[in-house]
Amino acid sequence: YTLRTRILIIIMSVFALLGATTYIVYSQVLLPNLLTLERQQINANVLRVVHALKNEQQHLSMIVNDWSTWDDTYDYIINKNPEYESSNLIDSTFPINKINLLYLLNDSGSKVWGKAVAEDFETALVIQPFDQDLFSADFPLQQYASEKTTLHEQQISGLLMTSAGPMICAARPILASNGNGPSHGTLIMGRILSDELIREIS
């Protein structure tokens, strides 16, 4: 070999060794660490979303509690007095509480009053599975009853797929203001998982 050829072979060998070393370091050290960091970031983001959705559920459940544990609502299910409707079951109730659905069922599951609105909180909608006048005992939002908790503590909340998209829903038994029963039915509220709500969660 000539001196120039030997130098070229040495340089190529050095570059090959550097390349191999770089690949080994990247594949065995850097890449696993990057994947671990990426998984940790994804897990953290998922937990943030879950936490945000739980906060929305809790907020909605608090509103439902205010409405469902109230003598006026308790009496309305039985008497259906128009004063309650004209004072509470009005169009402004939806944007004020940022809800898209409000249903009051009696203890037989029959709809006493119910309405659903679009994301603008104004346009009336027919939303499945709420497009019915009688809700069976196995309807998901009537499954809050438990012998392990008092009536006032019983509730259910979560995401329900509807024809308007995923909806955060909460339901509680309708009780007197002091939290006593017997229950006169179920009060349900829902909020569509709209683009605006997703932005808030983001």
XYZ file of C-alpha atoms in Angstrom:
202
model
C 0.000 0.000 0.000
C 1.078 3.560 -0.601
C 1.189 6.050 2.249
C -1.857 7.855 0.845
C -3.844 4.593 0.721
C -2.856 3.702 4.266
C -3.899 7.143 5.526
C -7.233 6.822 3.685
C -7.829 3.367 5.202
C -7.003 4.689 8.675
C -9.364 7.685 8.231
C -12.169 5.440 6.934
C -11.626 3.044 9.850
C -11.775 5.915 12.331
C -15.029 7.196 10.785
C -16.461 3.684 10.758
C -15.535 3.254 14.413
C -17.057 6.636 15.273
C -20.205 5.747 13.341
C -20.510 2.420 15.087
C -19.880 4.029 18.469
C -22.452 6.734 17.759
C -25.041 4.156 16.709
C -24.414 2.052 19.820
C -24.650 5.075 22.118
C -27.838 6.287 20.377
C -29.592 2.914 20.229
C -28.502 1.656 23.624
C -28.397 4.838 25.707
C -30.068 7.869 24.145
C -33.034 6.209 22.418
C -34.255 4.256 25.474
C -33.967 7.415 27.578
C -35.859 9.457 24.967
C -38.596 6.816 24.775
C -38.837 6.762 28.570
C -39.139 10.555 28.675
C -41.760 10.456 25.912
C -43.792 7.834 27.784
C -43.548 9.874 30.966
C -44.736 12.983 29.101
C -47.646 11.088 27.541
C -48.634 9.631 30.921
C -48.444 13.083 32.515
C -50.650 14.579 29.786
C -53.178 11.763 30.084
C -53.332 12.264 33.853
C -53.870 16.000 33.325
C -56.791 15.304 30.974
C -58.302 12.765 33.385
C -57.914 15.245 36.251
C -59.524 18.029 34.185
C -62.461 15.789 33.232
C -62.898 14.758 36.866
C -62.981 18.425 37.848
C -65.715 19.033 35.270
C -67.647 16.036 36.582
C -67.340 17.245 40.165
C -68.427 20.763 39.221
C -71.463 19.419 37.366
C -72.276 17.053 40.223
C -72.269 19.996 42.653
C -74.828 21.840 40.499
C -76.944 18.688 40.297
C -76.759 18.373 44.081
C -77.990 21.949 44.524
C -80.984 21.266 42.295
C -81.814 17.728 43.375
C -81.628 18.300 47.143
C -84.150 21.114 47.238
C -87.718 21.231 48.538
C -88.929 23.105 45.440
C -87.656 20.383 43.097
C -88.887 17.683 45.482
C -92.412 19.129 45.412
C -92.372 19.839 41.678
C -91.987 16.171 40.769
C -95.278 15.491 42.553
C -97.224 18.725 41.964
C -95.711 19.971 38.672
C -96.461 23.509 39.761
C -96.000 26.072 36.960
C -94.260 28.543 39.303
C -91.267 26.220 39.562
C -91.083 25.915 35.777
C -91.368 29.654 35.147
C -88.688 30.413 37.748
C -86.200 27.621 37.133
C -86.837 25.628 33.954
C -86.169 28.526 31.622
C -83.844 29.156 28.689
C -81.280 31.105 30.721
C -80.752 28.116 33.041
C -78.621 26.425 30.386
C -76.010 29.135 29.663
C -75.866 30.255 33.308
C -74.950 26.742 34.441
C -73.135 25.846 31.204
C -75.237 22.732 30.715
C -76.677 21.225 27.558
C -79.148 18.890 29.191
C -81.530 18.944 32.125
C -83.947 16.117 32.867
C -86.199 15.434 35.820
C -87.545 11.892 36.153
C -90.023 10.595 38.686
C -89.407 7.469 40.750
C -90.844 5.325 37.946
C -88.345 6.685 35.423
C -90.951 8.747 33.550
C -89.854 12.127 32.250
C -91.522 14.913 34.211
C -89.564 17.622 32.402
C -86.589 17.516 30.079
C -84.743 19.583 27.532
C -81.464 19.451 25.632
C -79.722 22.276 23.782
C -76.797 22.563 21.379
C -73.310 23.865 22.142
C -74.604 27.454 21.896
C -76.809 26.691 24.949
C -79.813 28.014 22.978
C -80.808 25.772 20.070
C -83.089 22.946 21.207
C -81.883 19.452 20.326
C -83.204 15.928 20.363
C -80.351 13.879 21.784
C -80.203 10.114 21.960
C -80.470 8.274 24.321
C -82.562 10.994 25.998
C -85.222 11.004 23.249
C -87.686 9.013 25.347
C -90.372 9.625 27.921
C -89.710 6.545 30.032
C -86.259 5.501 31.215
C -85.796 1.909 32.294
C -84.282 0.977 35.633
C -81.071 -0.139 33.888
C -80.532 3.252 32.215
C -76.896 4.158 33.099
C -77.790 7.400 34.882
C -80.207 5.632 37.214
C -77.553 3.244 38.521
C -76.406 5.427 41.423
C -78.335 3.587 44.132
C -76.203 1.746 46.690
C -76.973 0.208 50.054
C -73.508 1.276 51.231
C -74.296 4.999 51.068
C -77.092 7.244 52.285
C -79.555 8.707 49.786
C -77.876 12.088 49.977
C -74.480 10.567 49.128
C -75.708 8.593 46.149
C -74.695 9.952 42.758
C -73.276 8.961 39.416
C -71.201 10.913 36.938
C -69.054 10.264 33.908
C -68.900 10.385 30.131
C -71.883 9.149 28.140
C -71.871 8.762 24.356
C -74.828 10.578 22.820
C -75.930 11.480 19.308
C -74.454 14.948 19.968
C -71.093 13.453 20.929
C -69.511 12.608 24.290
C -71.349 14.255 27.174
C -70.264 14.709 30.776
C -73.307 13.698 32.820
C -74.215 13.691 36.489
C -77.296 12.334 38.235
C -78.608 12.281 41.795
C -81.815 11.254 43.551
C -84.349 14.041 44.105
C -84.606 14.664 47.856
C -85.865 17.244 50.329
C -83.579 20.137 51.243
C -82.488 18.373 54.434
C -81.261 15.418 52.378
C -84.028 13.115 53.521
C -86.120 10.857 51.333
C -87.847 8.954 50.105
C -86.473 9.861 46.699
C -89.002 11.367 44.304
C -86.940 10.466 41.246
C -83.728 11.415 39.473
C -82.283 14.721 38.318
C -79.843 14.567 35.400
C -77.634 17.273 33.935
C -75.196 17.004 31.053
C -72.579 19.059 29.280
C -71.452 18.236 25.736
C -67.720 17.718 25.363
C -67.604 20.573 22.870
C -64.635 22.201 21.165
C -64.872 25.049 23.670
C -64.794 22.671 26.631
C -61.879 20.757 25.083
C -59.982 24.049 24.747
C -60.690 24.804 28.406
C -59.392 21.375 29.374
C -56.330 21.878 27.174
